[in-house]
Amino acid sequence: MKNDAFARKQRINKLMGRLQCNLRNLRHKNKLSQAQLAAKLNVDQSTISNFESGRSVMTIEHVYELYLMFGEDFSCPDILFSEQSKANKKDECLQE
């Protein structure tokens, strides 16, 4: 897959679709409007609308901040947010 740009793009699109759906569902579950969630993330309401509709892409900072806000409810099988995983990665970065 490392040399197959089309396959990588398909996986990225699938991941983004999961994140969009998860964001919309969690926002509704927590009874938050787009404007309320936008205020918590310090972005415009239109940014949340664009994230949810797929017109724009979330930054890694937004994804992680959503995880910090919603905890384990904001999950995606392709992204691991566990504390153990973070500790291992930090150790790897320090060794380089």
mmCIF file of N, CA and C in Angstrom:
data_model
loop_
_atom_site.group_PDB
_atom_site.id
_atom_site.type_symbol
_atom_site.label_atom_id
_atom_site.label_comp_id
_atom_site.label_asym_id
_atom_site.label_seq_id
_atom_site.Cartn_x
_atom_site.Cartn_y
_atom_site.Cartn_z
ATOM 1 N N MET A 1 0.821 -1.183 0.000
ATOM 2 C CA MET A 1 0.000 0.000 0.000
ATOM 3 C C MET A 1 0.871 1.255 0.000
ATOM 4 N N LYS A 2 2.106 1.152 0.440
ATOM 5 C CA LYS A 2 2.897 2.374 0.574
ATOM 6 C C LYS A 2 3.126 3.067 -0.754
ATOM 7 N N ASN A 3 3.085 2.337 -1.875
ATOM 8 C CA ASN A 3 3.247 2.954 -3.190
ATOM 9 C C ASN A 3 1.936 3.098 -3.948
ATOM 10 N N ASP A 4 0.827 2.791 -3.299
ATOM 11 C CA ASP A 4 -0.474 2.842 -3.951
ATOM 12 C C ASP A 4 -1.264 4.050 -3.431
ATOM 13 N N ALA A 5 -1.113 5.176 -4.105
ATOM 14 C CA ALA A 5 -1.748 6.421 -3.677
ATOM 15 C C ALA A 5 -3.270 6.297 -3.655
ATOM 16 N N PHE A 6 -3.840 5.579 -4.593
ATOM 17 C CA PHE A 6 -5.291 5.424 -4.659
ATOM 18 C C PHE A 6 -5.808 4.687 -3.425
ATOM 19 N N ALA A 7 -5.146 3.610 -3.036
ATOM 20 C CA ALA A 7 -5.572 2.836 -1.867
ATOM 21 C C ALA A 7 -5.429 3.663 -0.589
ATOM 22 N N ARG A 8 -4.361 4.430 -0.489
ATOM 23 C CA ARG A 8 -4.185 5.294 0.679
ATOM 24 C C ARG A 8 -5.299 6.330 0.750
ATOM 25 N N LYS A 9 -5.626 6.932 -0.383
ATOM 26 C CA LYS A 9 -6.683 7.951 -0.428
ATOM 27 C C LYS A 9 -8.031 7.353 -0.020
ATOM 28 N N GLN A 10 -8.307 6.138 -0.466
ATOM 29 C CA GLN A 10 -9.557 5.472 -0.092
ATOM 30 C C GLN A 10 -9.627 5.256 1.418
ATOM 31 N N ARG A 11 -8.518 4.820 2.014
ATOM 32 C CA ARG A 11 -8.505 4.592 3.466
ATOM 33 C C ARG A 11 -8.653 5.901 4.222
ATOM 34 N N ILE A 12 -8.035 6.961 3.719
ATOM 35 C CA ILE A 12 -8.161 8.271 4.356
ATOM 36 C C ILE A 12 -9.605 8.745 4.283
ATOM 37 N N ASN A 13 -10.236 8.595 3.128
ATOM 38 C CA ASN A 13 -11.642 9.000 2.976
ATOM 39 C C ASN A 13 -12.544 8.210 3.911
ATOM 40 N N LYS A 14 -12.273 6.925 4.076
ATOM 41 C CA LYS A 14 -13.062 6.089 4.978
ATOM 42 C C LYS A 14 -12.893 6.568 6.424
ATOM 43 N N LEU A 15 -11.663 6.868 6.810
ATOM 44 C CA LEU A 15 -11.389 7.374 8.148
ATOM 45 C C LEU A 15 -12.103 8.694 8.390
ATOM 46 N N MET A 16 -12.029 9.608 7.421
ATOM 47 C CA MET A 16 -12.667 10.904 7.577
ATOM 48 C C MET A 16 -14.181 10.747 7.689
ATOM 49 N N GLY A 17 -14.752 9.833 6.924
ATOM 50 C CA GLY A 17 -16.187 9.573 7.022
ATOM 51 C C GLY A 17 -16.580 9.086 8.404
ATOM 52 N N ARG A 18 -15.758 8.216 8.987
ATOM 53 C CA ARG A 18 -16.040 7.728 10.346
ATOM 54 C C ARG A 18 -15.968 8.864 11.353
ATOM 55 N N LEU A 19 -14.954 9.715 11.216
ATOM 56 C CA LEU A 19 -14.806 10.837 12.144
ATOM 57 C C LEU A 19 -15.980 11.803 12.028
ATOM 58 N N GLN A 20 -16.412 12.083 10.799
ATOM 59 C CA GLN A 20 -17.547 12.987 10.589
ATOM 60 C C GLN A 20 -18.808 12.439 11.240
ATOM 61 N N CYS A 21 -19.073 11.175 10.994
ATOM 62 C CA CYS A 21 -20.265 10.531 11.547
ATOM 63 C C CYS A 21 -20.199 10.490 13.070
ATOM 64 N N ASN A 22 -19.034 10.147 13.601
ATOM 65 C CA ASN A 22 -18.855 10.071 15.048
ATOM 66 C C ASN A 22 -19.058 11.443 15.682
ATOM 67 N N LEU A 23 -18.524 12.482 15.068
ATOM 68 C CA LEU A 23 -18.683 13.836 15.590
ATOM 69 C C LEU A 23 -20.157 14.231 15.637
ATOM 70 N N ARG A 24 -20.858 14.016 14.552
ATOM 71 C CA ARG A 24 -22.280 14.379 14.486
ATOM 72 C C ARG A 24 -23.076 13.609 15.541
ATOM 73 N N ASN A 25 -22.833 12.302 15.645
ATOM 74 C CA ASN A 25 -23.568 11.483 16.609
ATOM 75 C C ASN A 25 -23.288 11.907 18.050
ATOM 76 N N LEU A 26 -22.020 12.164 18.370
ATOM 77 C CA LEU A 26 -21.683 12.584 19.734
ATOM 78 C C LEU A 26 -22.249 13.960 20.058
ATOM 79 N N ARG A 27 -22.238 14.842 19.085
ATOM 80 C CA ARG A 27 -22.801 16.167 19.301
ATOM 81 C C ARG A 27 -24.287 16.054 19.626
ATOM 82 N N HIS A 28 -25.009 15.241 18.865
ATOM 83 C CA HIS A 28 -26.436 15.043 19.138
ATOM 84 C C HIS A 28 -26.654 14.349 20.478
ATOM 85 N N LYS A 29 -25.861 13.314 20.753
ATOM 86 C CA LYS A 29 -25.991 12.561 22.004
ATOM 87 C C LYS A 29 -25.794 13.472 23.217
ATOM 88 N N ASN A 30 -24.878 14.421 23.098
ATOM 89 C CA ASN A 30 -24.582 15.337 24.197
ATOM 90 C C ASN A 30 -25.421 16.617 24.140
ATOM 91 N N LYS A 31 -26.402 16.620 23.226
ATOM 92 C CA LYS A 31 -27.335 17.746 23.086
ATOM 93 C C LYS A 31 -26.618 19.079 22.905
ATOM 94 N N LEU A 32 -25.614 19.065 22.023
ATOM 95 C CA LEU A 32 -24.867 20.277 21.702
ATOM 96 C C LEU A 32 -25.238 20.745 20.308
ATOM 97 N N SER A 33 -25.421 22.038 20.160
ATOM 98 C CA SER A 33 -25.607 22.586 18.818
ATOM 99 C C SER A 33 -24.227 22.719 18.179
ATOM 100 N N GLN A 34 -24.224 22.951 16.883
ATOM 101 C CA GLN A 34 -22.950 23.183 16.211
ATOM 102 C C GLN A 34 -22.267 24.416 16.800
ATOM 103 N N ALA A 35 -23.042 25.438 17.114
ATOM 104 C CA ALA A 35 -22.477 26.666 17.685
ATOM 105 C C ALA A 35 -21.865 26.410 19.066
ATOM 106 N N GLN A 36 -22.520 25.596 19.880
ATOM 107 C CA GLN A 36 -21.989 25.293 21.208
ATOM 108 C C GLN A 36 -20.685 24.508 21.120
ATOM 109 N N LEU A 37 -20.662 23.512 20.242
ATOM 110 C CA LEU A 37 -19.430 22.735 20.069
ATOM 111 C C LEU A 37 -18.325 23.615 19.496
ATOM 112 N N ALA A 38 -18.684 24.480 18.568
ATOM 113 C CA ALA A 38 -17.702 25.387 17.972
ATOM 114 C C ALA A 38 -17.081 26.282 19.036
ATOM 115 N N ALA A 39 -17.893 26.768 19.964
ATOM 116 C CA ALA A 39 -17.381 27.615 21.033
ATOM 117 C C ALA A 39 -16.382 26.851 21.908
ATOM 118 N N LYS A 40 -16.673 25.586 22.169
ATOM 119 C CA LYS A 40 -15.768 24.769 22.974
ATOM 120 C C LYS A 40 -14.436 24.521 22.256
ATOM 121 N N LEU A 41 -14.484 24.419 20.927
ATOM 122 C CA LEU A 41 -13.269 24.183 20.146
ATOM 123 C C LEU A 41 -12.603 25.484 19.697
ATOM 124 N N ASN A 42 -13.260 26.602 20.000
ATOM 125 C CA ASN A 42 -12.762 27.917 19.607
ATOM 126 C C ASN A 42 -12.653 28.056 18.083
ATOM 127 N N VAL A 43 -13.725 27.617 17.396
ATOM 128 C CA VAL A 43 -13.835 27.750 15.940
ATOM 129 C C VAL A 43 -15.216 28.303 15.618
ATOM 130 N N ASP A 44 -15.449 28.651 14.365
ATOM 131 C CA ASP A 44 -16.772 29.105 13.919
ATOM 132 C C ASP A 44 -17.745 27.930 13.838
ATOM 133 N N GLN A 45 -19.035 28.247 13.921
ATOM 134 C CA GLN A 45 -20.074 27.229 13.745
ATOM 135 C C GLN A 45 -19.976 26.608 12.364
ATOM 136 N N SER A 46 -19.627 27.410 11.370
ATOM 137 C CA SER A 46 -19.515 26.890 10.005
ATOM 138 C C SER A 46 -18.402 25.853 9.885
ATOM 139 N N THR A 47 -17.379 25.955 10.727
ATOM 140 C CA THR A 47 -16.299 24.964 10.723
ATOM 141 C C THR A 47 -16.834 23.606 11.139
ATOM 142 N N ILE A 48 -17.679 23.575 12.164
ATOM 143 C CA ILE A 48 -18.286 22.316 12.610
ATOM 144 C C ILE A 48 -19.184 21.767 11.510
ATOM 145 N N SER A 49 -19.978 22.633 10.908
ATOM 146 C CA SER A 49 -20.838 22.214 9.809
ATOM 147 C C SER A 49 -20.012 21.618 8.671
ATOM 148 N N ASN A 50 -18.913 22.272 8.343
ATOM 149 C CA ASN A 50 -18.049 21.777 7.262
ATOM 150 C C ASN A 50 -17.375 20.465 7.632
ATOM 151 N N PHE A 51 -16.984 20.292 8.901
ATOM 152 C CA PHE A 51 -16.416 19.012 9.347
ATOM 153 C C PHE A 51 -17.442 17.896 9.159
ATOM 154 N N GLU A 52 -18.652 18.157 9.652
ATOM 155 C CA GLU A 52 -19.691 17.127 9.629
ATOM 156 C C GLU A 52 -20.137 16.774 8.219
ATOM 157 N N SER A 53 -20.080 17.725 7.314
ATOM 158 C CA SER A 53 -20.544 17.468 5.949
ATOM 159 C C SER A 53 -19.418 16.973 5.035
ATOM 160 N N GLY A 54 -18.179 17.065 5.500
ATOM 161 C CA GLY A 54 -17.056 16.619 4.684
ATOM 162 C C GLY A 54 -16.503 17.683 3.757
ATOM 163 N N ARG A 55 -16.981 18.913 3.892
ATOM 164 C CA ARG A 55 -16.458 19.989 3.044
ATOM 165 C C ARG A 55 -15.073 20.430 3.475
ATOM 166 N N SER A 56 -14.726 20.176 4.737
ATOM 167 C CA SER A 56 -13.371 20.469 5.203
ATOM 168 C C SER A 56 -12.901 19.316 6.088
ATOM 169 N N VAL A 57 -11.611 19.304 6.345
ATOM 170 C CA VAL A 57 -10.980 18.212 7.085
ATOM 171 C C VAL A 57 -10.541 18.726 8.448
ATOM 172 N N MET A 58 -10.762 17.920 9.469
ATOM 173 C CA MET A 58 -10.319 18.275 10.810
ATOM 174 C C MET A 58 -8.799 18.177 10.898
ATOM 175 N N THR A 59 -8.219 19.080 11.648
ATOM 176 C CA THR A 59 -6.790 18.970 11.909
ATOM 177 C C THR A 59 -6.578 17.914 12.988
ATOM 178 N N ILE A 60 -5.367 17.446 13.110
ATOM 179 C CA ILE A 60 -5.071 16.462 14.152
ATOM 180 C C ILE A 60 -5.320 17.077 15.532
ATOM 181 N N GLU A 61 -5.104 18.377 15.653
ATOM 182 C CA GLU A 61 -5.374 19.046 16.927
ATOM 183 C C GLU A 61 -6.858 18.994 17.277
ATOM 184 N N HIS A 62 -7.712 19.221 16.275
ATOM 185 C CA HIS A 62 -9.159 19.157 16.520
ATOM 186 C C HIS A 62 -9.581 17.742 16.885
ATOM 187 N N VAL A 63 -9.045 16.762 16.183
ATOM 188 C CA VAL A 63 -9.394 15.365 16.470
ATOM 189 C C VAL A 63 -9.015 15.023 17.905
ATOM 190 N N TYR A 64 -7.812 15.399 18.297
ATOM 191 C CA TYR A 64 -7.362 15.082 19.657
ATOM 192 C C TYR A 64 -8.153 15.862 20.701
ATOM 193 N N GLU A 65 -8.464 17.111 20.427
ATOM 194 C CA GLU A 65 -9.258 17.897 21.361
ATOM 195 C C GLU A 65 -10.655 17.291 21.527
ATOM 196 N N LEU A 66 -11.240 16.804 20.445
ATOM 197 C CA LEU A 66 -12.542 16.133 20.541
ATOM 198 C C LEU A 66 -12.431 14.881 21.399
ATOM 199 N N TYR A 67 -11.338 14.158 21.245
ATOM 200 C CA TYR A 67 -11.122 12.978 22.094
ATOM 201 C C TYR A 67 -11.028 13.403 23.564
ATOM 202 N N LEU A 68 -10.296 14.483 23.837
ATOM 203 C CA LEU A 68 -10.163 14.949 25.216
ATOM 204 C C LEU A 68 -11.504 15.405 25.780
ATOM 205 N N MET A 69 -12.355 15.981 24.939
ATOM 206 C CA MET A 69 -13.677 16.438 25.388
ATOM 207 C C MET A 69 -14.635 15.281 25.618
ATOM 208 N N PHE A 70 -14.683 14.346 24.669
ATOM 209 C CA PHE A 70 -15.686 13.280 24.710
ATOM 210 C C PHE A 70 -15.153 11.963 25.266
ATOM 211 N N GLY A 71 -13.854 11.867 25.458
ATOM 212 C CA GLY A 71 -13.263 10.649 26.003
ATOM 213 C C GLY A 71 -13.387 9.480 25.043
ATOM 214 N N GLU A 72 -13.553 8.315 25.614
ATOM 215 C CA GLU A 72 -13.593 7.085 24.824
ATOM 216 C C GLU A 72 -14.781 7.027 23.869
ATOM 217 N N ASP A 73 -15.792 7.868 24.092
ATOM 218 C CA ASP A 73 -16.930 7.905 23.169
ATOM 219 C C ASP A 73 -16.503 8.381 21.783
ATOM 220 N N PHE A 74 -15.483 9.240 21.741
ATOM 221 C CA PHE A 74 -14.972 9.707 20.450
ATOM 222 C C PHE A 74 -13.873 8.757 20.034
ATOM 223 N N SER A 75 -14.273 7.724 19.340
ATOM 224 C CA SER A 75 -13.296 6.707 18.967
ATOM 225 C C SER A 75 -13.312 6.498 17.467
ATOM 226 N N CYS A 76 -12.239 5.977 17.008
ATOM 227 C CA CYS A 76 -12.109 5.591 15.612
ATOM 228 C C CYS A 76 -11.153 4.408 15.587
ATOM 229 N N PRO A 77 -11.547 3.310 14.983
ATOM 230 C CA PRO A 77 -10.706 2.114 15.017
ATOM 231 C C PRO A 77 -9.297 2.326 14.460
ATOM 232 N N ASP A 78 -9.129 3.309 13.584
ATOM 233 C CA ASP A 78 -7.827 3.520 12.967
ATOM 234 C C ASP A 78 -6.911 4.434 13.779
ATOM 235 N N ILE A 79 -7.434 5.027 14.839
ATOM 236 C CA ILE A 79 -6.632 5.936 15.661
ATOM 237 C C ILE A 79 -6.685 5.447 17.099
ATOM 238 N N LEU A 80 -5.523 5.249 17.694
ATOM 239 C CA LEU A 80 -5.453 4.820 19.081
ATOM 240 C C LEU A 80 -5.098 6.012 19.953
ATOM 241 N N PHE A 81 -5.950 6.286 20.940
ATOM 242 C CA PHE A 81 -5.721 7.402 21.835
ATOM 243 C C PHE A 81 -5.299 6.943 23.229
ATOM 244 N N SER A 82 -5.099 5.660 23.435
ATOM 245 C CA SER A 82 -4.875 5.153 24.786
ATOM 246 C C SER A 82 -3.631 5.767 25.411
ATOM 247 N N GLU A 83 -3.675 5.892 26.724
ATOM 248 C CA GLU A 83 -2.546 6.462 27.459
ATOM 249 C C GLU A 83 -1.300 5.601 27.298
ATOM 250 N N GLN A 84 -1.454 4.290 27.294
ATOM 251 C CA GLN A 84 -0.307 3.392 27.123
ATOM 252 C C GLN A 84 0.333 3.602 25.761
ATOM 253 N N SER A 85 -0.476 3.751 24.746
ATOM 254 C CA SER A 85 0.031 3.983 23.407
ATOM 255 C C SER A 85 0.819 5.283 23.357
ATOM 256 N N LYS A 86 0.307 6.329 24.016
ATOM 257 C CA LYS A 86 0.994 7.618 24.025
ATOM 258 C C LYS A 86 2.329 7.517 24.751
ATOM 259 N N ALA A 87 2.362 6.771 25.843
ATOM 260 C CA ALA A 87 3.610 6.621 26.592
ATOM 261 C C ALA A 87 4.657 5.914 25.747
ATOM 262 N N ASN A 88 4.257 4.870 25.029
ATOM 263 C CA ASN A 88 5.198 4.149 24.168
ATOM 264 C C ASN A 88 5.721 5.034 23.061
ATOM 265 N N LYS A 89 4.860 5.812 22.435
ATOM 266 C CA LYS A 89 5.267 6.702 21.354
ATOM 267 C C LYS A 89 6.212 7.773 21.863
ATOM 268 N N LYS A 90 5.940 8.288 23.069
ATOM 269 C CA LYS A 90 6.802 9.323 23.637
ATOM 270 C C LYS A 90 8.203 8.765 23.842
ATOM 271 N N ASP A 91 8.288 7.541 24.356
ATOM 272 C CA ASP A 91 9.590 6.912 24.551
ATOM 273 C C ASP A 91 10.320 6.742 23.236
ATOM 274 N N GLU A 92 9.598 6.353 22.183
ATOM 275 C CA GLU A 92 10.208 6.185 20.870
ATOM 276 C C GLU A 92 10.750 7.499 20.339
ATOM 277 N N CYS A 93 10.002 8.582 20.542
ATOM 278 C CA CYS A 93 10.435 9.899 20.051
ATOM 279 C C CYS A 93 11.693 10.367 20.791
ATOM 280 N N LEU A 94 11.766 10.072 22.051
ATOM 281 C CA LEU A 94 12.924 10.496 22.837
ATOM 282 C C LEU A 94 14.176 9.743 22.460
ATOM 283 N N GLN A 95 14.045 8.534 21.961
ATOM 284 C CA GLN A 95 15.200 7.724 21.595
ATOM 285 C C GLN A 95 15.804 8.144 20.268
ATOM 286 N N GLU A 96 15.050 8.818 19.434
ATOM 287 C CA GLU A 96 15.539 9.184 18.099
ATOM 288 C C GLU A 96 16.523 10.299 18.132
#
